[in-house]
């Protein structure tokens, strides 16, 4: 069935042809396969992302927990520390996803987790803000490949109408880790303060970093690789896993006839749909930089110390509910843009109300919860729209996801400067800019819907010219390529 390179490449086989002949969407065999891969993929990537988010975002808790005073951090220095992480994060996303499309994801993703855990733990040893900035830059390099890698990885296992549900569960890690980070930070900074002569905020960074590296020692044994190369699936299951994606119009990762790295780059960079989603995601993630200032915003509402840490939990609990509600509804209705718009407008209205209220801190806190929840729902839906729209080939999809995620997160570079301490306690500058961001996300989602309907995708034909330049013979240039299954609006 397989040649000597079968562990790396998928090709048509007798099993594949048999599956194609009798494939029925939603069959008992397909449901059993999905349940089987769900049990391994969903909880494992959730744990990895929880650890990733803890190690990335715990700097906000550490700042409130004593780091700001210990290192003598000014507002501008703290913004620079946040900025350098995103510089390296943005620069290394596309190269990382290009590597991922050629290697075993179980080893690659777990390896990234082990490395970033070691780097994150080392933040507990910094002596000044310059050292902290350097370690954060290295952390950005290590974490750069994970978020876009998971988005590509999940899109290589699940059909369009299955993806948002799984991704939403995975993405709730941002909310759970945010809430857990507040709880954990409150406990550690309060009860491990000066334990063995080490400050509480340093213990926080060390413990959470070591936890990531420890988990990575086991996750590689649980995660599957690609549908065609996962050894613990039977040949029939591997064929079904690959064909059900092909039937949904999605290119399978590991396909034998794959474009080169340069071809995939040309395809992704030359597609107008990629750039529309880049702009939308830049706006969404620019708004989401509020996450690094949630402890600060909460403390401005009358809470202090570890009470401020604990009061971040309701904010992330609301975000958790919003992520699941909007993403599951998007899959059930087979509609991304409508739910992106609703989520973004929810945040827009709540931010306007927060700025308008001057007397009730309780009301401000409630609307802050829903505003953050709307942002947290809009971000994954926007990123998932990439794999819904750009499905062929898998290597192009990998680059497009990394490009959207990478440039989208570049918004965090300037977003980290939206909330300077001198604008407190109302932070009108940050709230005003964030309100504009989420409004534009809502508006552009509908613009993109209109453009996709007016200029529908042609599947593989969209990239036919790029592929032909390097792979086709003159006799092959008139050969038609099968279109995708729908217009992917």
PDB file of C-alpha atoms in Angstrom, residues 206-379:
ATOM      1  CA  UNK A 206       8.970  29.662  37.834  1.00  0.00           C
ATOM      2  CA  UNK A 207       6.116  27.312  38.771  1.00  0.00           C
ATOM      3  CA  UNK A 208       4.061  27.983  35.655  1.00  0.00           C
ATOM      4  CA  UNK A 209       7.076  27.637  33.353  1.00  0.00           C
ATOM      5  CA  UNK A 210       8.193  24.322  34.864  1.00  0.00           C
ATOM      6  CA  UNK A 211       4.623  22.997  34.538  1.00  0.00           C
ATOM      7  CA  UNK A 212       4.739  23.543  30.762  1.00  0.00           C
ATOM      8  CA  UNK A 213       8.007  21.684  30.286  1.00  0.00           C
ATOM      9  CA  UNK A 214       6.781  18.809  32.441  1.00  0.00           C
ATOM     10  CA  UNK A 215       3.539  18.423  30.454  1.00  0.00           C
ATOM     11  CA  UNK A 216       5.453  18.372  27.154  1.00  0.00           C
ATOM     12  CA  UNK A 217       7.223  15.182  28.239  1.00  0.00           C
ATOM     13  CA  UNK A 218       3.919  13.326  27.834  1.00  0.00           C
ATOM     14  CA  UNK A 219       1.802  15.135  25.216  1.00  0.00           C
ATOM     15  CA  UNK A 220       3.859  13.888  22.265  1.00  0.00           C
ATOM     16  CA  UNK A 221       2.764  10.332  23.094  1.00  0.00           C
ATOM     17  CA  UNK A 222      -0.927  11.299  22.932  1.00  0.00           C
ATOM     18  CA  UNK A 223      -1.253  13.590  19.920  1.00  0.00           C
ATOM     19  CA  UNK A 224      -1.806  12.037  16.481  1.00  0.00           C
ATOM     20  CA  UNK A 225       0.244  13.160  13.501  1.00  0.00           C
ATOM     21  CA  UNK A 226      -1.483  13.665  10.131  1.00  0.00           C
ATOM     22  CA  UNK A 227      -4.557  11.681   9.007  1.00  0.00           C
ATOM     23  CA  UNK A 228      -2.487   9.597   6.600  1.00  0.00           C
ATOM     24  CA  UNK A 229       0.466   8.941   8.908  1.00  0.00           C
ATOM     25  CA  UNK A 230      -0.988   8.237  12.354  1.00  0.00           C
ATOM     26  CA  UNK A 231       0.110   4.718  13.242  1.00  0.00           C
ATOM     27  CA  UNK A 232      -2.530   3.961  15.871  1.00  0.00           C
ATOM     28  CA  UNK A 233      -5.281   4.342  13.248  1.00  0.00           C
ATOM     29  CA  UNK A 234      -6.097   1.365  11.057  1.00  0.00           C
ATOM     30  CA  UNK A 235      -5.502   1.690   7.278  1.00  0.00           C
ATOM     31  CA  UNK A 236      -9.267   2.042   6.812  1.00  0.00           C
ATOM     32  CA  UNK A 237      -9.469   4.775   9.439  1.00  0.00           C
ATOM     33  CA  UNK A 238      -6.555   6.660   7.882  1.00  0.00           C
ATOM     34  CA  UNK A 239      -8.258   6.494   4.489  1.00  0.00           C
ATOM     35  CA  UNK A 240     -11.558   7.674   5.956  1.00  0.00           C
ATOM     36  CA  UNK A 241      -9.861  10.493   7.890  1.00  0.00           C
ATOM     37  CA  UNK A 242      -8.275  11.757   4.673  1.00  0.00           C
ATOM     38  CA  UNK A 243     -11.194  11.248   2.323  1.00  0.00           C
ATOM     39  CA  UNK A 244     -13.810  12.923   4.503  1.00  0.00           C
ATOM     40  CA  UNK A 245     -11.687  16.093   4.327  1.00  0.00           C
ATOM     41  CA  UNK A 246     -11.347  15.748   0.560  1.00  0.00           C
ATOM     42  CA  UNK A 247     -15.122  15.353   0.308  1.00  0.00           C
ATOM     43  CA  UNK A 248     -15.462  18.596   2.250  1.00  0.00           C
ATOM     44  CA  UNK A 249     -13.155  20.323  -0.239  1.00  0.00           C
ATOM     45  CA  UNK A 250     -10.178  20.513   2.144  1.00  0.00           C
ATOM     46  CA  UNK A 251      -6.664  19.583   1.040  1.00  0.00           C
ATOM     47  CA  UNK A 252      -5.065  16.884   3.189  1.00  0.00           C
ATOM     48  CA  UNK A 253      -1.785  17.630   4.940  1.00  0.00           C
ATOM     49  CA  UNK A 254       0.950  15.300   3.744  1.00  0.00           C
ATOM     50  CA  UNK A 255      -0.404  15.023   0.178  1.00  0.00           C
ATOM     51  CA  UNK A 256       2.221  13.716  -2.233  1.00  0.00           C
ATOM     52  CA  UNK A 257       1.624  16.465  -4.794  1.00  0.00           C
ATOM     53  CA  UNK A 258       2.375  19.330  -2.469  1.00  0.00           C
ATOM     54  CA  UNK A 259       3.736  22.727  -3.485  1.00  0.00           C
ATOM     55  CA  UNK A 260       7.155  23.920  -2.426  1.00  0.00           C
ATOM     56  CA  UNK A 261       7.583  26.455   0.369  1.00  0.00           C
ATOM     57  CA  UNK A 262       8.069  29.275  -2.163  1.00  0.00           C
ATOM     58  CA  UNK A 263       4.951  28.265  -4.093  1.00  0.00           C
ATOM     59  CA  UNK A 264       2.878  28.153  -0.918  1.00  0.00           C
ATOM     60  CA  UNK A 265       4.130  31.630  -0.003  1.00  0.00           C
ATOM     61  CA  UNK A 266       3.189  33.001  -3.420  1.00  0.00           C
ATOM     62  CA  UNK A 267      -0.268  31.466  -3.189  1.00  0.00           C
ATOM     63  CA  UNK A 268      -0.999  32.865   0.247  1.00  0.00           C
ATOM     64  CA  UNK A 269       0.500  36.314  -0.350  1.00  0.00           C
ATOM     65  CA  UNK A 270      -1.236  36.650  -3.716  1.00  0.00           C
ATOM     66  CA  UNK A 271      -4.745  35.877  -2.449  1.00  0.00           C
ATOM     67  CA  UNK A 272      -6.869  38.947  -1.610  1.00  0.00           C
ATOM     68  CA  UNK A 273      -8.874  36.889   0.882  1.00  0.00           C
ATOM     69  CA  UNK A 274      -5.763  36.434   3.005  1.00  0.00           C
ATOM     70  CA  UNK A 275      -5.263  40.178   3.333  1.00  0.00           C
ATOM     71  CA  UNK A 276      -8.883  40.899   4.190  1.00  0.00           C
ATOM     72  CA  UNK A 277      -8.631  38.420   7.050  1.00  0.00           C
ATOM     73  CA  UNK A 278      -5.262  39.866   8.099  1.00  0.00           C
ATOM     74  CA  UNK A 279      -6.876  43.284   8.580  1.00  0.00           C
ATOM     75  CA  UNK A 280      -9.820  41.818  10.475  1.00  0.00           C
ATOM     76  CA  UNK A 281      -7.603  39.764  12.756  1.00  0.00           C
ATOM     77  CA  UNK A 282      -5.269  42.701  13.397  1.00  0.00           C
ATOM     78  CA  UNK A 283      -8.249  44.675  14.629  1.00  0.00           C
ATOM     79  CA  UNK A 284      -9.564  41.789  16.745  1.00  0.00           C
ATOM     80  CA  UNK A 285      -6.221  41.023  18.396  1.00  0.00           C
ATOM     81  CA  UNK A 286      -5.490  44.715  18.790  1.00  0.00           C
ATOM     82  CA  UNK A 287      -8.654  44.912  20.858  1.00  0.00           C
ATOM     83  CA  UNK A 288      -7.693  41.753  22.750  1.00  0.00           C
ATOM     84  CA  UNK A 289      -4.554  43.377  24.162  1.00  0.00           C
ATOM     85  CA  UNK A 290      -6.895  44.526  26.914  1.00  0.00           C
ATOM     86  CA  UNK A 291      -6.194  41.085  28.424  1.00  0.00           C
ATOM     87  CA  UNK A 292      -2.780  42.261  29.645  1.00  0.00           C
ATOM     88  CA  UNK A 293      -4.375  45.128  31.529  1.00  0.00           C
ATOM     89  CA  UNK A 294      -7.396  43.373  33.044  1.00  0.00           C
ATOM     90  CA  UNK A 295      -5.748  43.115  36.505  1.00  0.00           C
ATOM     91  CA  UNK A 296      -4.923  46.817  36.286  1.00  0.00           C
ATOM     92  CA  UNK A 297      -8.445  47.781  35.140  1.00  0.00           C
ATOM     93  CA  UNK A 298      -9.983  45.688  37.912  1.00  0.00           C
ATOM     94  CA  UNK A 299      -7.716  47.282  40.507  1.00  0.00           C
ATOM     95  CA  UNK A 300      -9.005  50.698  39.389  1.00  0.00           C
ATOM     96  CA  UNK A 301     -12.511  49.620  40.415  1.00  0.00           C
ATOM     97  CA  UNK A 302     -11.606  49.529  44.096  1.00  0.00           C
ATOM     98  CA  UNK A 303      -9.895  46.145  44.484  1.00  0.00           C
ATOM     99  CA  UNK A 304      -6.295  45.679  45.554  1.00  0.00           C
ATOM    100  CA  UNK A 305      -3.681  42.990  46.202  1.00  0.00           C
ATOM    101  CA  UNK A 306      -4.800  39.413  45.842  1.00  0.00           C
ATOM    102  CA  UNK A 307      -8.454  40.558  45.827  1.00  0.00           C
ATOM    103  CA  UNK A 308      -7.754  42.241  42.485  1.00  0.00           C
ATOM    104  CA  UNK A 309      -6.299  38.947  41.216  1.00  0.00           C
ATOM    105  CA  UNK A 310      -9.399  37.002  42.263  1.00  0.00           C
ATOM    106  CA  UNK A 311     -11.773  39.545  40.732  1.00  0.00           C
ATOM    107  CA  UNK A 312     -10.333  38.822  37.277  1.00  0.00           C
ATOM    108  CA  UNK A 313     -11.981  35.390  37.433  1.00  0.00           C
ATOM    109  CA  UNK A 314     -15.550  36.553  36.554  1.00  0.00           C
ATOM    110  CA  UNK A 315     -14.156  38.388  33.517  1.00  0.00           C
ATOM    111  CA  UNK A 316     -12.615  35.229  32.123  1.00  0.00           C
ATOM    112  CA  UNK A 317     -15.608  33.091  33.133  1.00  0.00           C
ATOM    113  CA  UNK A 318     -17.812  35.309  30.943  1.00  0.00           C
ATOM    114  CA  UNK A 319     -15.274  35.026  28.128  1.00  0.00           C
ATOM    115  CA  UNK A 320     -15.405  31.223  28.477  1.00  0.00           C
ATOM    116  CA  UNK A 321     -19.181  31.194  27.988  1.00  0.00           C
ATOM    117  CA  UNK A 322     -19.034  33.607  25.046  1.00  0.00           C
ATOM    118  CA  UNK A 323     -16.359  31.595  23.222  1.00  0.00           C
ATOM    119  CA  UNK A 324     -18.351  28.366  23.406  1.00  0.00           C
ATOM    120  CA  UNK A 325     -21.704  29.989  22.622  1.00  0.00           C
ATOM    121  CA  UNK A 326     -20.601  31.923  19.552  1.00  0.00           C
ATOM    122  CA  UNK A 327     -18.329  29.223  18.096  1.00  0.00           C
ATOM    123  CA  UNK A 328     -20.796  26.354  18.542  1.00  0.00           C
ATOM    124  CA  UNK A 329     -23.575  28.489  17.063  1.00  0.00           C
ATOM    125  CA  UNK A 330     -21.314  29.363  14.116  1.00  0.00           C
ATOM    126  CA  UNK A 331     -20.809  25.672  13.320  1.00  0.00           C
ATOM    127  CA  UNK A 332     -24.457  24.774  13.763  1.00  0.00           C
ATOM    128  CA  UNK A 333     -25.579  27.618  11.481  1.00  0.00           C
ATOM    129  CA  UNK A 334     -22.598  27.145   9.126  1.00  0.00           C
ATOM    130  CA  UNK A 335     -22.039  30.889   9.311  1.00  0.00           C
ATOM    131  CA  UNK A 336     -18.861  32.678  10.409  1.00  0.00           C
ATOM    132  CA  UNK A 337     -19.453  36.362   9.486  1.00  0.00           C
ATOM    133  CA  UNK A 338     -22.796  36.802  11.259  1.00  0.00           C
ATOM    134  CA  UNK A 339     -21.437  35.614  14.583  1.00  0.00           C
ATOM    135  CA  UNK A 340     -18.234  37.610  14.205  1.00  0.00           C
ATOM    136  CA  UNK A 341     -20.348  40.712  13.735  1.00  0.00           C
ATOM    137  CA  UNK A 342     -22.619  39.982  16.702  1.00  0.00           C
ATOM    138  CA  UNK A 343     -19.685  39.268  19.032  1.00  0.00           C
ATOM    139  CA  UNK A 344     -17.804  42.403  17.957  1.00  0.00           C
ATOM    140  CA  UNK A 345     -20.877  44.625  18.313  1.00  0.00           C
ATOM    141  CA  UNK A 346     -21.485  43.225  21.804  1.00  0.00           C
ATOM    142  CA  UNK A 347     -18.006  44.440  22.795  1.00  0.00           C
ATOM    143  CA  UNK A 348     -18.501  47.762  21.021  1.00  0.00           C
ATOM    144  CA  UNK A 349     -21.695  48.587  22.915  1.00  0.00           C
ATOM    145  CA  UNK A 350     -20.263  47.458  26.263  1.00  0.00           C
ATOM    146  CA  UNK A 351     -17.124  49.582  25.882  1.00  0.00           C
ATOM    147  CA  UNK A 352     -19.209  52.666  25.115  1.00  0.00           C
ATOM    148  CA  UNK A 353     -21.300  52.042  28.243  1.00  0.00           C
ATOM    149  CA  UNK A 354     -18.173  51.541  30.410  1.00  0.00           C
ATOM    150  CA  UNK A 355     -16.779  54.934  29.401  1.00  0.00           C
ATOM    151  CA  UNK A 356     -20.174  56.583  29.883  1.00  0.00           C
ATOM    152  CA  UNK A 357     -20.639  55.326  33.455  1.00  0.00           C
ATOM    153  CA  UNK A 358     -18.992  57.514  36.067  1.00  0.00           C
ATOM    154  CA  UNK A 359     -20.702  56.539  39.330  1.00  0.00           C
ATOM    155  CA  UNK A 360     -21.081  52.750  39.593  1.00  0.00           C
ATOM    156  CA  UNK A 361     -17.976  50.552  39.662  1.00  0.00           C
ATOM    157  CA  UNK A 362     -20.167  47.443  39.852  1.00  0.00           C
ATOM    158  CA  UNK A 363     -21.886  48.321  36.574  1.00  0.00           C
ATOM    159  CA  UNK A 364     -18.510  49.029  34.966  1.00  0.00           C
ATOM    160  CA  UNK A 365     -17.265  45.638  36.083  1.00  0.00           C
ATOM    161  CA  UNK A 366     -20.316  43.814  34.658  1.00  0.00           C
ATOM    162  CA  UNK A 367     -20.018  45.486  31.258  1.00  0.00           C
ATOM    163  CA  UNK A 368     -16.250  44.875  31.267  1.00  0.00           C
ATOM    164  CA  UNK A 369     -16.979  41.161  31.593  1.00  0.00           C
ATOM    165  CA  UNK A 370     -19.259  41.145  28.522  1.00  0.00           C
ATOM    166  CA  UNK A 371     -16.970  43.433  26.521  1.00  0.00           C
ATOM    167  CA  UNK A 372     -14.024  41.089  27.030  1.00  0.00           C
ATOM    168  CA  UNK A 373     -16.286  38.100  26.297  1.00  0.00           C
ATOM    169  CA  UNK A 374     -17.246  39.529  22.902  1.00  0.00           C
ATOM    170  CA  UNK A 375     -13.608  40.072  21.943  1.00  0.00           C
ATOM    171  CA  UNK A 376     -12.663  36.578  23.021  1.00  0.00           C
ATOM    172  CA  UNK A 377     -15.423  35.150  20.809  1.00  0.00           C
ATOM    173  CA  UNK A 378     -14.627  37.278  17.742  1.00  0.00           C
ATOM    174  CA  UNK A 379     -10.915  36.378  17.663  1.00  0.00           C
TER     175      UNK A 379
END
